[in-house]
Amino acid sequence: MNPEKKIEEVGRVMQEVTGDNKAYMNAFMGLMQNTMGPGVLTVKQKELIALALSIAARCEWCISYHVKAAKDAGATKKELMETGYVTVLMYGSQAMMELNNLLDAIEKFYKK
């Protein structure tokens, strides 16, 4: 998996949908901004939850997107990995294999 390419692909789809149905994309983006903005939970906490769900859903695009967003919100590599471990606990061995995608994204966005 190439995490940067996956994020580019997310942008491509969003751009295409915006061109096809701007009202739909505006509604989606409004929901996303209102949901993922600061509230009772911090943005970092919300991104870690979104990452766990992304791993459970086996969505490479979502994993890449939410690792980058969690990093931007201040998450550490250790917090990302612990999020992965909790997902494996709750979702099983299938989630364990998705940690490969988590590791790819961490390696890309947390360059040494």
mmCIF file of N, CA, C and O in Angstrom:
data_model
loop_
_atom_site.group_PDB
_atom_site.id
_atom_site.type_symbol
_atom_site.label_atom_id
_atom_site.label_comp_id
_atom_site.label_asym_id
_atom_site.label_seq_id
_atom_site.Cartn_x
_atom_site.Cartn_y
_atom_site.Cartn_z
ATOM 1 N N MET A 1 0.848 -1.185 0.000
ATOM 2 C CA MET A 1 0.000 0.000 0.000
ATOM 3 C C MET A 1 0.886 1.238 0.000
ATOM 4 O O MET A 1 1.866 1.301 0.721
ATOM 5 N N ASN A 2 0.509 2.201 -0.796
ATOM 6 C CA ASN A 2 1.181 3.497 -0.803
ATOM 7 C C ASN A 2 0.232 4.506 -0.153
ATOM 8 O O ASN A 2 -0.730 4.956 -0.791
ATOM 9 N N PRO A 3 0.469 4.859 1.110
ATOM 10 C CA PRO A 3 -0.463 5.729 1.833
ATOM 11 C C PRO A 3 -0.698 7.087 1.173
ATOM 12 O O PRO A 3 -1.819 7.583 1.169
ATOM 13 N N GLU A 4 0.351 7.680 0.611
ATOM 14 C CA GLU A 4 0.161 8.980 -0.045
ATOM 15 C C GLU A 4 -0.746 8.842 -1.264
ATOM 16 O O GLU A 4 -1.593 9.689 -1.520
ATOM 17 N N LYS A 5 -0.565 7.755 -2.032
ATOM 18 C CA LYS A 5 -1.428 7.511 -3.204
ATOM 19 C C LYS A 5 -2.872 7.298 -2.771
ATOM 20 O O LYS A 5 -3.797 7.781 -3.428
ATOM 21 N N LYS A 6 -3.058 6.586 -1.667
ATOM 22 C CA LYS A 6 -4.425 6.356 -1.172
ATOM 23 C C LYS A 6 -5.097 7.684 -0.826
ATOM 24 O O LYS A 6 -6.276 7.891 -1.130
ATOM 25 N N ILE A 7 -4.360 8.604 -0.207
ATOM 26 C CA ILE A 7 -4.938 9.908 0.125
ATOM 27 C C ILE A 7 -5.238 10.692 -1.154
ATOM 28 O O ILE A 7 -6.275 11.357 -1.254
ATOM 29 N N GLU A 8 -4.360 10.593 -2.155
ATOM 30 C CA GLU A 8 -4.637 11.229 -3.454
ATOM 31 C C GLU A 8 -5.917 10.669 -4.057
ATOM 32 O O GLU A 8 -6.723 11.408 -4.636
ATOM 33 N N GLU A 9 -6.112 9.364 -3.942
ATOM 34 C CA GLU A 9 -7.309 8.722 -4.486
ATOM 35 C C GLU A 9 -8.565 9.181 -3.753
ATOM 36 O O GLU A 9 -9.624 9.336 -4.369
ATOM 37 N N VAL A 10 -8.459 9.411 -2.441
ATOM 38 C CA VAL A 10 -9.591 9.961 -1.686
ATOM 39 C C VAL A 10 -9.956 11.323 -2.265
ATOM 40 O O VAL A 10 -11.122 11.612 -2.538
ATOM 41 N N GLY A 11 -8.938 12.156 -2.470
ATOM 42 C CA GLY A 11 -9.171 13.481 -3.036
ATOM 43 C C GLY A 11 -9.778 13.426 -4.420
ATOM 44 O O GLY A 11 -10.674 14.210 -4.760
ATOM 45 N N ARG A 12 -9.322 12.482 -5.223
ATOM 46 C CA ARG A 12 -9.864 12.315 -6.581
ATOM 47 C C ARG A 12 -11.351 11.997 -6.544
ATOM 48 O O ARG A 12 -12.153 12.596 -7.265
ATOM 49 N N VAL A 13 -11.724 11.043 -5.699
ATOM 50 C CA VAL A 13 -13.136 10.657 -5.598
ATOM 51 C C VAL A 13 -13.969 11.836 -5.109
ATOM 52 O O VAL A 13 -15.038 12.130 -5.654
ATOM 53 N N MET A 14 -13.472 12.531 -4.091
ATOM 54 C CA MET A 14 -14.229 13.667 -3.545
ATOM 55 C C MET A 14 -14.401 14.765 -4.598
ATOM 56 O O MET A 14 -15.471 15.366 -4.711
ATOM 57 N N GLN A 15 -13.356 15.004 -5.369
ATOM 58 C CA GLN A 15 -13.428 16.015 -6.424
ATOM 59 C C GLN A 15 -14.431 15.606 -7.508
ATOM 60 O O GLN A 15 -15.236 16.418 -7.957
ATOM 61 N N GLU A 16 -14.410 14.349 -7.884
ATOM 62 C CA GLU A 16 -15.330 13.855 -8.912
ATOM 63 C C GLU A 16 -16.779 13.941 -8.423
ATOM 64 O O GLU A 16 -17.665 14.372 -9.154
ATOM 65 N N VAL A 17 -17.006 13.528 -7.181
ATOM 66 C CA VAL A 17 -18.364 13.586 -6.632
ATOM 67 C C VAL A 17 -18.828 15.036 -6.521
ATOM 68 O O VAL A 17 -19.982 15.354 -6.824
ATOM 69 N N THR A 18 -17.928 15.930 -6.137
ATOM 70 C CA THR A 18 -18.283 17.351 -6.042
ATOM 71 C C THR A 18 -18.722 17.874 -7.399
ATOM 72 O O THR A 18 -19.722 18.591 -7.505
ATOM 73 N N GLY A 19 -17.990 17.499 -8.449
ATOM 74 C CA GLY A 19 -18.363 17.936 -9.796
ATOM 75 C C GLY A 19 -19.675 17.347 -10.262
ATOM 76 O O GLY A 19 -20.436 17.979 -10.995
ATOM 77 N N ASP A 20 -19.967 16.136 -9.833
ATOM 78 C CA ASP A 20 -21.191 15.456 -10.245
ATOM 79 C C ASP A 20 -22.397 15.884 -9.418
ATOM 80 O O ASP A 20 -23.502 15.986 -9.935
ATOM 81 N N ASN A 21 -22.179 16.117 -8.107
ATOM 82 C CA ASN A 21 -23.305 16.428 -7.229
ATOM 83 C C ASN A 21 -22.790 17.248 -6.054
ATOM 84 O O ASN A 21 -22.514 16.724 -4.972
ATOM 85 N N LYS A 22 -22.669 18.543 -6.287
ATOM 86 C CA LYS A 22 -22.101 19.434 -5.282
ATOM 87 C C LYS A 22 -22.922 19.444 -3.989
ATOM 88 O O LYS A 22 -22.360 19.487 -2.890
ATOM 89 N N ALA A 23 -24.238 19.388 -4.093
ATOM 90 C CA ALA A 23 -25.086 19.409 -2.894
ATOM 91 C C ALA A 23 -24.806 18.188 -2.013
ATOM 92 O O ALA A 23 -24.724 18.301 -0.786
ATOM 93 N N TYR A 24 -24.646 17.030 -2.641
ATOM 94 C CA TYR A 24 -24.343 15.810 -1.903
ATOM 95 C C TYR A 24 -23.009 15.950 -1.177
ATOM 96 O O TYR A 24 -22.905 15.656 0.020
ATOM 97 N N MET A 25 -21.980 16.402 -1.903
ATOM 98 C CA MET A 25 -20.656 16.515 -1.289
ATOM 99 C C MET A 25 -20.651 17.582 -0.203
ATOM 100 O O MET A 25 -20.014 17.396 0.836
ATOM 101 N N ASN A 26 -21.356 18.681 -0.395
ATOM 102 C CA ASN A 26 -21.433 19.709 0.645
ATOM 103 C C ASN A 26 -22.075 19.145 1.910
ATOM 104 O O ASN A 26 -21.624 19.434 3.021
ATOM 105 N N ALA A 27 -23.121 18.340 1.748
ATOM 106 C CA ALA A 27 -23.782 17.728 2.907
ATOM 107 C C ALA A 27 -22.828 16.764 3.608
ATOM 108 O O ALA A 27 -22.713 16.767 4.843
ATOM 109 N N PHE A 28 -22.120 15.954 2.830
ATOM 110 C CA PHE A 28 -21.172 15.002 3.398
ATOM 111 C C PHE A 28 -20.055 15.724 4.134
ATOM 112 O O PHE A 28 -19.705 15.373 5.269
ATOM 113 N N MET A 29 -19.497 16.741 3.497
ATOM 114 C CA MET A 29 -18.384 17.481 4.118
ATOM 115 C C MET A 29 -18.852 18.220 5.379
ATOM 116 O O MET A 29 -18.114 18.303 6.350
ATOM 117 N N GLY A 30 -20.072 18.735 5.355
ATOM 118 C CA GLY A 30 -20.611 19.384 6.546
ATOM 119 C C GLY A 30 -20.733 18.409 7.702
ATOM 120 O O GLY A 30 -20.362 18.725 8.842
ATOM 121 N N LEU A 31 -21.233 17.213 7.404
ATOM 122 C CA LEU A 31 -21.333 16.176 8.431
ATOM 123 C C LEU A 31 -19.947 15.811 8.957
ATOM 124 O O LEU A 31 -19.737 15.724 10.171
ATOM 125 N N MET A 32 -19.002 15.636 8.048
ATOM 126 C CA MET A 32 -17.653 15.257 8.453
ATOM 127 C C MET A 32 -17.013 16.351 9.314
ATOM 128 O O MET A 32 -16.453 16.063 10.376
ATOM 129 N N GLN A 33 -17.116 17.595 8.897
ATOM 130 C CA GLN A 33 -16.512 18.692 9.659
ATOM 131 C C GLN A 33 -17.160 18.848 11.032
ATOM 132 O O GLN A 33 -16.467 19.057 12.025
ATOM 133 N N ASN A 34 -18.471 18.737 11.087
ATOM 134 C CA ASN A 34 -19.157 18.861 12.375
ATOM 135 C C ASN A 34 -18.861 17.677 13.293
ATOM 136 O O ASN A 34 -18.753 17.842 14.506
ATOM 137 N N THR A 35 -18.730 16.501 12.729
ATOM 138 C CA THR A 35 -18.463 15.309 13.522
ATOM 139 C C THR A 35 -17.021 15.265 14.008
ATOM 140 O O THR A 35 -16.763 14.952 15.174
ATOM 141 N N MET A 36 -16.089 15.595 13.144
ATOM 142 C CA MET A 36 -14.671 15.415 13.465
ATOM 143 C C MET A 36 -14.031 16.639 14.112
ATOM 144 O O MET A 36 -12.882 16.573 14.536
ATOM 145 N N GLY A 37 -14.761 17.725 14.237
ATOM 146 C CA GLY A 37 -14.221 18.909 14.905
ATOM 147 C C GLY A 37 -14.205 18.730 16.409
ATOM 148 O O GLY A 37 -14.746 17.756 16.954
ATOM 149 N N PRO A 38 -13.570 19.665 17.114
ATOM 150 C CA PRO A 38 -13.499 19.551 18.568
ATOM 151 C C PRO A 38 -14.890 19.553 19.209
ATOM 152 O O PRO A 38 -15.788 20.240 18.735
ATOM 153 N N GLY A 39 -15.034 18.776 20.241
ATOM 154 C CA GLY A 39 -16.286 18.692 20.996
ATOM 155 C C GLY A 39 -15.951 18.149 22.373
ATOM 156 O O GLY A 39 -14.927 18.490 22.951
ATOM 157 N N VAL A 40 -16.790 17.274 22.882
ATOM 158 C CA VAL A 40 -16.492 16.615 24.148
ATOM 159 C C VAL A 40 -15.224 15.772 23.977
ATOM 160 O O VAL A 40 -14.365 15.731 24.855
ATOM 161 N N LEU A 41 -15.103 15.115 22.832
ATOM 162 C CA LEU A 41 -13.877 14.397 22.489
ATOM 163 C C LEU A 41 -12.966 15.345 21.715
ATOM 164 O O LEU A 41 -13.439 16.188 20.957
ATOM 165 N N THR A 42 -11.676 15.162 21.878
ATOM 166 C CA THR A 42 -10.733 15.965 21.109
ATOM 167 C C THR A 42 -10.684 15.454 19.672
ATOM 168 O O THR A 42 -11.097 14.314 19.387
ATOM 169 N N VAL A 43 -10.141 16.273 18.797
ATOM 170 C CA VAL A 43 -9.958 15.849 17.409
ATOM 171 C C VAL A 43 -9.069 14.611 17.360
ATOM 172 O O VAL A 43 -9.340 13.660 16.620
ATOM 173 N N LYS A 44 -8.026 14.579 18.179
ATOM 174 C CA LYS A 44 -7.131 13.419 18.211
ATOM 175 C C LYS A 44 -7.891 12.164 18.623
ATOM 176 O O LYS A 44 -7.751 11.108 17.986
ATOM 177 N N GLN A 45 -8.712 12.253 19.653
ATOM 178 C CA GLN A 45 -9.485 11.086 20.085
ATOM 179 C C GLN A 45 -10.415 10.617 18.973
ATOM 180 O O GLN A 45 -10.536 9.404 18.725
ATOM 181 N N LYS A 46 -11.058 11.547 18.311
ATOM 182 C CA LYS A 46 -11.968 11.184 17.217
ATOM 183 C C LYS A 46 -11.212 10.517 16.072
ATOM 184 O O LYS A 46 -11.700 9.549 15.476
ATOM 185 N N GLU A 47 -10.017 11.015 15.765
ATOM 186 C CA GLU A 47 -9.228 10.414 14.690
ATOM 187 C C GLU A 47 -8.768 9.008 15.060
ATOM 188 O O GLU A 47 -8.727 8.125 14.210
ATOM 189 N N LEU A 48 -8.448 8.778 16.329
ATOM 190 C CA LEU A 48 -8.064 7.434 16.758
ATOM 191 C C LEU A 48 -9.253 6.475 16.667
ATOM 192 O O LEU A 48 -9.094 5.318 16.256
ATOM 193 N N ILE A 49 -10.432 6.946 17.004
ATOM 194 C CA ILE A 49 -11.638 6.124 16.851
ATOM 195 C C ILE A 49 -11.864 5.829 15.368
ATOM 196 O O ILE A 49 -12.136 4.681 14.979
ATOM 197 N N ALA A 50 -11.754 6.856 14.539
ATOM 198 C CA ALA A 50 -11.941 6.668 13.095
ATOM 199 C C ALA A 50 -10.903 5.698 12.541
ATOM 200 O O ALA A 50 -11.208 4.870 11.672
ATOM 201 N N LEU A 51 -9.680 5.764 13.054
ATOM 202 C CA LEU A 51 -8.643 4.824 12.622
ATOM 203 C C LEU A 51 -9.017 3.395 13.003
ATOM 204 O O LEU A 51 -8.886 2.476 12.186
ATOM 205 N N ALA A 52 -9.486 3.194 14.223
ATOM 206 C CA ALA A 52 -9.891 1.845 14.650
ATOM 207 C C ALA A 52 -10.989 1.293 13.741
ATOM 208 O O ALA A 52 -10.930 0.142 13.304
ATOM 209 N N LEU A 53 -11.951 2.117 13.437
ATOM 210 C CA LEU A 53 -13.036 1.677 12.550
ATOM 211 C C LEU A 53 -12.524 1.427 11.134
ATOM 212 O O LEU A 53 -12.998 0.511 10.452
ATOM 213 N N SER A 54 -11.553 2.201 10.702
ATOM 214 C CA SER A 54 -10.958 2.006 9.374
ATOM 215 C C SER A 54 -10.240 0.672 9.279
ATOM 216 O O SER A 54 -10.335 -0.028 8.269
ATOM 217 N N ILE A 55 -9.511 0.327 10.342
ATOM 218 C CA ILE A 55 -8.819 -0.968 10.378
ATOM 219 C C ILE A 55 -9.850 -2.092 10.373
ATOM 220 O O ILE A 55 -9.733 -3.054 9.619
ATOM 221 N N ALA A 56 -10.873 -1.974 11.190
ATOM 222 C CA ALA A 56 -11.915 -3.007 11.254
ATOM 223 C C ALA A 56 -12.631 -3.156 9.913
ATOM 224 O O ALA A 56 -12.971 -4.271 9.509
ATOM 225 N N ALA A 57 -12.824 -2.040 9.206
ATOM 226 C CA ALA A 57 -13.509 -2.074 7.908
ATOM 227 C C ALA A 57 -12.579 -2.504 6.778
ATOM 228 O O ALA A 57 -13.027 -2.708 5.659
ATOM 229 N N ARG A 58 -11.278 -2.617 7.083
ATOM 230 C CA ARG A 58 -10.267 -3.018 6.097
ATOM 231 C C ARG A 58 -10.212 -2.042 4.926
ATOM 232 O O ARG A 58 -10.090 -2.426 3.775
ATOM 233 N N CYS A 59 -10.273 -0.765 5.243
ATOM 234 C CA CYS A 59 -10.273 0.284 4.217
ATOM 235 C C CYS A 59 -8.900 0.955 4.171
ATOM 236 O O CYS A 59 -8.575 1.767 5.039
ATOM 237 N N GLU A 60 -8.099 0.614 3.176
ATOM 238 C CA GLU A 60 -6.758 1.175 3.042
ATOM 239 C C GLU A 60 -6.786 2.699 2.911
ATOM 240 O O GLU A 60 -5.922 3.384 3.451
ATOM 241 N N TRP A 61 -7.769 3.223 2.193
ATOM 242 C CA TRP A 61 -7.900 4.665 1.997
ATOM 243 C C TRP A 61 -8.171 5.343 3.335
ATOM 244 O O TRP A 61 -7.566 6.353 3.664
ATOM 245 N N CYS A 62 -9.078 4.748 4.093
ATOM 246 C CA CYS A 62 -9.451 5.316 5.392
ATOM 247 C C CYS A 62 -8.298 5.241 6.377
ATOM 248 O O CYS A 62 -8.058 6.184 7.130
ATOM 249 N N ILE A 63 -7.576 4.117 6.382
ATOM 250 C CA ILE A 63 -6.436 3.973 7.283
ATOM 251 C C ILE A 63 -5.415 5.064 6.993
ATOM 252 O O ILE A 63 -4.964 5.765 7.891
ATOM 253 N N SER A 64 -5.062 5.225 5.729
ATOM 254 C CA SER A 64 -4.084 6.258 5.357
ATOM 255 C C SER A 64 -4.568 7.637 5.763
ATOM 256 O O SER A 64 -3.834 8.424 6.367
ATOM 257 N N TYR A 65 -5.811 7.935 5.434
ATOM 258 C CA TYR A 65 -6.378 9.256 5.725
ATOM 259 C C TYR A 65 -6.364 9.543 7.224
ATOM 260 O O TYR A 65 -5.947 10.622 7.657
ATOM 261 N N HIS A 66 -6.788 8.571 8.015
ATOM 262 C CA HIS A 66 -6.922 8.823 9.452
ATOM 263 C C HIS A 66 -5.594 8.740 10.200
ATOM 264 O O HIS A 66 -5.450 9.384 11.242
ATOM 265 N N VAL A 67 -4.610 7.994 9.687
ATOM 266 C CA VAL A 67 -3.265 8.064 10.283
ATOM 267 C C VAL A 67 -2.719 9.470 10.093
ATOM 268 O O VAL A 67 -2.214 10.086 11.032
ATOM 269 N N LYS A 68 -2.834 9.999 8.879
ATOM 270 C CA LYS A 68 -2.329 11.355 8.611
ATOM 271 C C LYS A 68 -3.081 12.377 9.449
ATOM 272 O O LYS A 68 -2.471 13.265 10.065
ATOM 273 N N ALA A 69 -4.405 12.268 9.502
ATOM 274 C CA ALA A 69 -5.203 13.220 10.285
ATOM 275 C C ALA A 69 -4.889 13.108 11.775
ATOM 276 O O ALA A 69 -4.826 14.119 12.480
ATOM 277 N N ALA A 70 -4.686 11.890 12.277
ATOM 278 C CA ALA A 70 -4.343 11.703 13.696
ATOM 279 C C ALA A 70 -2.965 12.293 13.985
ATOM 280 O O ALA A 70 -2.771 12.947 15.015
ATOM 281 N N LYS A 71 -2.026 12.085 13.087
ATOM 282 C CA LYS A 71 -0.694 12.681 13.247
ATOM 283 C C LYS A 71 -0.815 14.196 13.306
ATOM 284 O O LYS A 71 -0.241 14.847 14.182
ATOM 285 N N ASP A 72 -1.585 14.768 12.370
ATOM 286 C CA ASP A 72 -1.780 16.220 12.334
ATOM 287 C C ASP A 72 -2.454 16.727 13.611
ATOM 288 O O ASP A 72 -2.252 17.875 14.003
ATOM 289 N N ALA A 73 -3.243 15.862 14.255
ATOM 290 C CA ALA A 73 -3.923 16.231 15.509
ATOM 291 C C ALA A 73 -3.048 15.957 16.733
ATOM 292 O O ALA A 73 -3.501 16.146 17.867
ATOM 293 N N GLY A 74 -1.822 15.479 16.519
ATOM 294 C CA GLY A 74 -0.892 15.289 17.632
ATOM 295 C C GLY A 74 -0.706 13.865 18.116
ATOM 296 O O GLY A 74 -0.038 13.636 19.128
ATOM 297 N N ALA A 75 -1.282 12.890 17.424
ATOM 298 C CA ALA A 75 -1.129 11.498 17.860
ATOM 299 C C ALA A 75 0.303 11.016 17.638
ATOM 300 O O ALA A 75 0.939 11.373 16.647
ATOM 301 N N THR A 76 0.772 10.199 18.559
ATOM 302 C CA THR A 76 2.101 9.604 18.448
ATOM 303 C C THR A 76 2.003 8.249 17.748
ATOM 304 O O THR A 76 0.917 7.655 17.658
ATOM 305 N N LYS A 77 3.148 7.750 17.309
ATOM 306 C CA LYS A 77 3.192 6.407 16.724
ATOM 307 C C LYS A 77 2.656 5.381 17.723
ATOM 308 O O LYS A 77 1.918 4.467 17.360
ATOM 309 N N LYS A 78 3.038 5.532 18.977
ATOM 310 C CA LYS A 78 2.616 4.590 20.020
ATOM 311 C C LYS A 78 1.087 4.607 20.177
ATOM 312 O O LYS A 78 0.468 3.550 20.327
ATOM 313 N N GLU A 79 0.486 5.787 20.133
ATOM 314 C CA GLU A 79 -0.982 5.877 20.231
ATOM 315 C C GLU A 79 -1.645 5.209 19.027
ATOM 316 O O GLU A 79 -2.672 4.532 19.178
ATOM 317 N N LEU A 80 -1.058 5.376 17.844
ATOM 318 C CA LEU A 80 -1.618 4.741 16.652
ATOM 319 C C LEU A 80 -1.538 3.224 16.765
ATOM 320 O O LEU A 80 -2.510 2.520 16.460
ATOM 321 N N MET A 81 -0.402 2.723 17.211
ATOM 322 C CA MET A 81 -0.254 1.278 17.346
ATOM 323 C C MET A 81 -1.184 0.727 18.423
ATOM 324 O O MET A 81 -1.797 -0.326 18.238
ATOM 325 N N GLU A 82 -1.322 1.432 19.524
ATOM 326 C CA GLU A 82 -2.232 0.968 20.575
ATOM 327 C C GLU A 82 -3.671 0.950 20.068
ATOM 328 O O GLU A 82 -4.441 0.037 20.402
ATOM 329 N N THR A 83 -4.025 1.913 19.256
ATOM 330 C CA THR A 83 -5.348 1.908 18.613
ATOM 331 C C THR A 83 -5.495 0.648 17.770
ATOM 332 O O THR A 83 -6.544 -0.010 17.803
ATOM 333 N N GLY A 84 -4.444 0.287 17.052
ATOM 334 C CA GLY A 84 -4.468 -0.951 16.270
ATOM 335 C C GLY A 84 -4.650 -2.170 17.138
ATOM 336 O O GLY A 84 -5.416 -3.085 16.810
ATOM 337 N N TYR A 85 -3.976 -2.210 18.281
ATOM 338 C CA TYR A 85 -4.088 -3.366 19.185
ATOM 339 C C TYR A 85 -5.506 -3.509 19.730
ATOM 340 O O TYR A 85 -6.038 -4.616 19.833
ATOM 341 N N VAL A 86 -6.119 -2.389 20.096
ATOM 342 C CA VAL A 86 -7.496 -2.430 20.597
ATOM 343 C C VAL A 86 -8.430 -2.940 19.500
ATOM 344 O O VAL A 86 -9.333 -3.739 19.756
ATOM 345 N N THR A 87 -8.179 -2.513 18.278
ATOM 346 C CA THR A 87 -9.005 -2.975 17.158
ATOM 347 C C THR A 87 -8.873 -4.474 16.975
ATOM 348 O O THR A 87 -9.870 -5.175 16.768
ATOM 349 N N VAL A 88 -7.652 -4.980 17.063
ATOM 350 C CA VAL A 88 -7.439 -6.428 16.943
ATOM 351 C C VAL A 88 -8.172 -7.160 18.062
ATOM 352 O O VAL A 88 -8.841 -8.166 17.819
ATOM 353 N N LEU A 89 -8.074 -6.651 19.277
ATOM 354 C CA LEU A 89 -8.773 -7.269 20.405
ATOM 355 C C LEU A 89 -10.268 -7.376 20.119
ATOM 356 O O LEU A 89 -10.883 -8.414 20.346
ATOM 357 N N MET A 90 -10.841 -6.303 19.602
ATOM 358 C CA MET A 90 -12.287 -6.250 19.408
ATOM 359 C C MET A 90 -12.730 -6.889 18.091
ATOM 360 O O MET A 90 -13.854 -7.344 17.976
ATOM 361 N N TYR A 91 -11.841 -6.944 17.100
ATOM 362 C CA TYR A 91 -12.259 -7.390 15.773
ATOM 363 C C TYR A 91 -11.603 -8.688 15.330
ATOM 364 O O TYR A 91 -12.043 -9.318 14.387
ATOM 365 N N GLY A 92 -10.528 -9.096 15.974
ATOM 366 C CA GLY A 92 -9.933 -10.385 15.678
ATOM 367 C C GLY A 92 -8.767 -10.343 14.712
ATOM 368 O O GLY A 92 -8.224 -9.299 14.384
ATOM 369 N N SER A 93 -8.387 -11.534 14.254
ATOM 370 C CA SER A 93 -7.180 -11.690 13.445
ATOM 371 C C SER A 93 -7.255 -10.947 12.113
ATOM 372 O O SER A 93 -6.225 -10.559 11.560
ATOM 373 N N GLN A 94 -8.443 -10.762 11.596
ATOM 374 C CA GLN A 94 -8.588 -9.992 10.362
ATOM 375 C C GLN A 94 -8.019 -8.584 10.559
ATOM 376 O O GLN A 94 -7.309 -8.061 9.704
ATOM 377 N N ALA A 95 -8.303 -7.985 11.702
ATOM 378 C CA ALA A 95 -7.760 -6.657 12.004
ATOM 379 C C ALA A 95 -6.247 -6.720 12.182
ATOM 380 O O ALA A 95 -5.546 -5.757 11.854
ATOM 381 N N MET A 96 -5.730 -7.845 12.684
ATOM 382 C CA MET A 96 -4.284 -7.988 12.851
ATOM 383 C C MET A 96 -3.573 -7.807 11.517
ATOM 384 O O MET A 96 -2.564 -7.128 11.426
ATOM 385 N N MET A 97 -4.127 -8.368 10.457
ATOM 386 C CA MET A 97 -3.498 -8.249 9.146
ATOM 387 C C MET A 97 -3.577 -6.824 8.601
ATOM 388 O O MET A 97 -2.715 -6.385 7.856
ATOM 389 N N GLU A 98 -4.589 -6.089 9.015
ATOM 390 C CA GLU A 98 -4.701 -4.691 8.591
ATOM 391 C C GLU A 98 -3.640 -3.817 9.242
ATOM 392 O O GLU A 98 -3.388 -2.705 8.785
ATOM 393 N N LEU A 99 -2.984 -4.326 10.286
ATOM 394 C CA LEU A 99 -1.890 -3.559 10.884
ATOM 395 C C LEU A 99 -0.750 -3.365 9.888
ATOM 396 O O LEU A 99 0.030 -2.431 10.012
ATOM 397 N N ASN A 100 -0.676 -4.206 8.841
ATOM 398 C CA ASN A 100 0.293 -3.965 7.772
ATOM 399 C C ASN A 100 0.045 -2.606 7.130
ATOM 400 O O ASN A 100 0.979 -1.849 6.871
ATOM 401 N N ASN A 101 -1.218 -2.285 6.867
ATOM 402 C CA ASN A 101 -1.548 -0.988 6.284
ATOM 403 C C ASN A 101 -1.283 0.144 7.268
ATOM 404 O O ASN A 101 -0.832 1.230 6.881
ATOM 405 N N LEU A 102 -1.555 -0.092 8.544
ATOM 406 C CA LEU A 102 -1.253 0.900 9.574
ATOM 407 C C LEU A 102 0.247 1.162 9.610
ATOM 408 O O LEU A 102 0.692 2.312 9.626
ATOM 409 N N LEU A 103 1.040 0.101 9.588
ATOM 410 C CA LEU A 103 2.496 0.252 9.617
ATOM 411 C C LEU A 103 3.004 0.990 8.382
ATOM 412 O O LEU A 103 3.888 1.849 8.485
ATOM 413 N N ASP A 104 2.451 0.684 7.206
ATOM 414 C CA ASP A 104 2.840 1.397 5.982
ATOM 415 C C ASP A 104 2.580 2.890 6.110
ATOM 416 O O ASP A 104 3.419 3.712 5.750
ATOM 417 N N ALA A 105 1.407 3.230 6.626
ATOM 418 C CA ALA A 105 1.049 4.643 6.758
ATOM 419 C C ALA A 105 1.906 5.342 7.810
ATOM 420 O O ALA A 105 2.342 6.480 7.599
ATOM 421 N N ILE A 106 2.178 4.683 8.919
ATOM 422 C CA ILE A 106 3.046 5.269 9.948
ATOM 423 C C ILE A 106 4.439 5.508 9.368
ATOM 424 O O ILE A 106 5.024 6.579 9.537
ATOM 425 N N GLU A 107 4.973 4.518 8.671
ATOM 426 C CA GLU A 107 6.301 4.666 8.078
ATOM 427 C C GLU A 107 6.357 5.832 7.106
ATOM 428 O O GLU A 107 7.331 6.561 7.044
ATOM 429 N N LYS A 108 5.283 6.026 6.360
ATOM 430 C CA LYS A 108 5.259 7.099 5.363
ATOM 431 C C LYS A 108 5.140 8.475 6.020
ATOM 432 O O LYS A 108 5.823 9.415 5.644
ATOM 433 N N PHE A 109 4.249 8.602 6.983
ATOM 434 C CA PHE A 109 3.939 9.910 7.546
ATOM 435 C C PHE A 109 4.781 10.277 8.768
ATOM 436 O O PHE A 109 4.797 11.420 9.179
ATOM 437 N N TYR A 110 5.468 9.304 9.345
ATOM 438 C CA TYR A 110 6.364 9.565 10.476
ATOM 439 C C TYR A 110 7.782 9.190 10.035
ATOM 440 O O TYR A 110 8.406 8.311 10.596
ATOM 441 N N LYS A 111 8.250 9.843 8.999
ATOM 442 C CA LYS A 111 9.573 9.529 8.457
ATOM 443 C C LYS A 111 10.629 9.742 9.527
ATOM 444 O O LYS A 111 10.565 10.682 10.307
ATOM 445 N N LYS A 112 11.598 8.863 9.517
ATOM 446 C CA LYS A 112 12.657 8.912 10.542
ATOM 447 C C LYS A 112 13.636 10.012 10.235
ATOM 448 O O LYS A 112 13.863 10.487 9.218
#
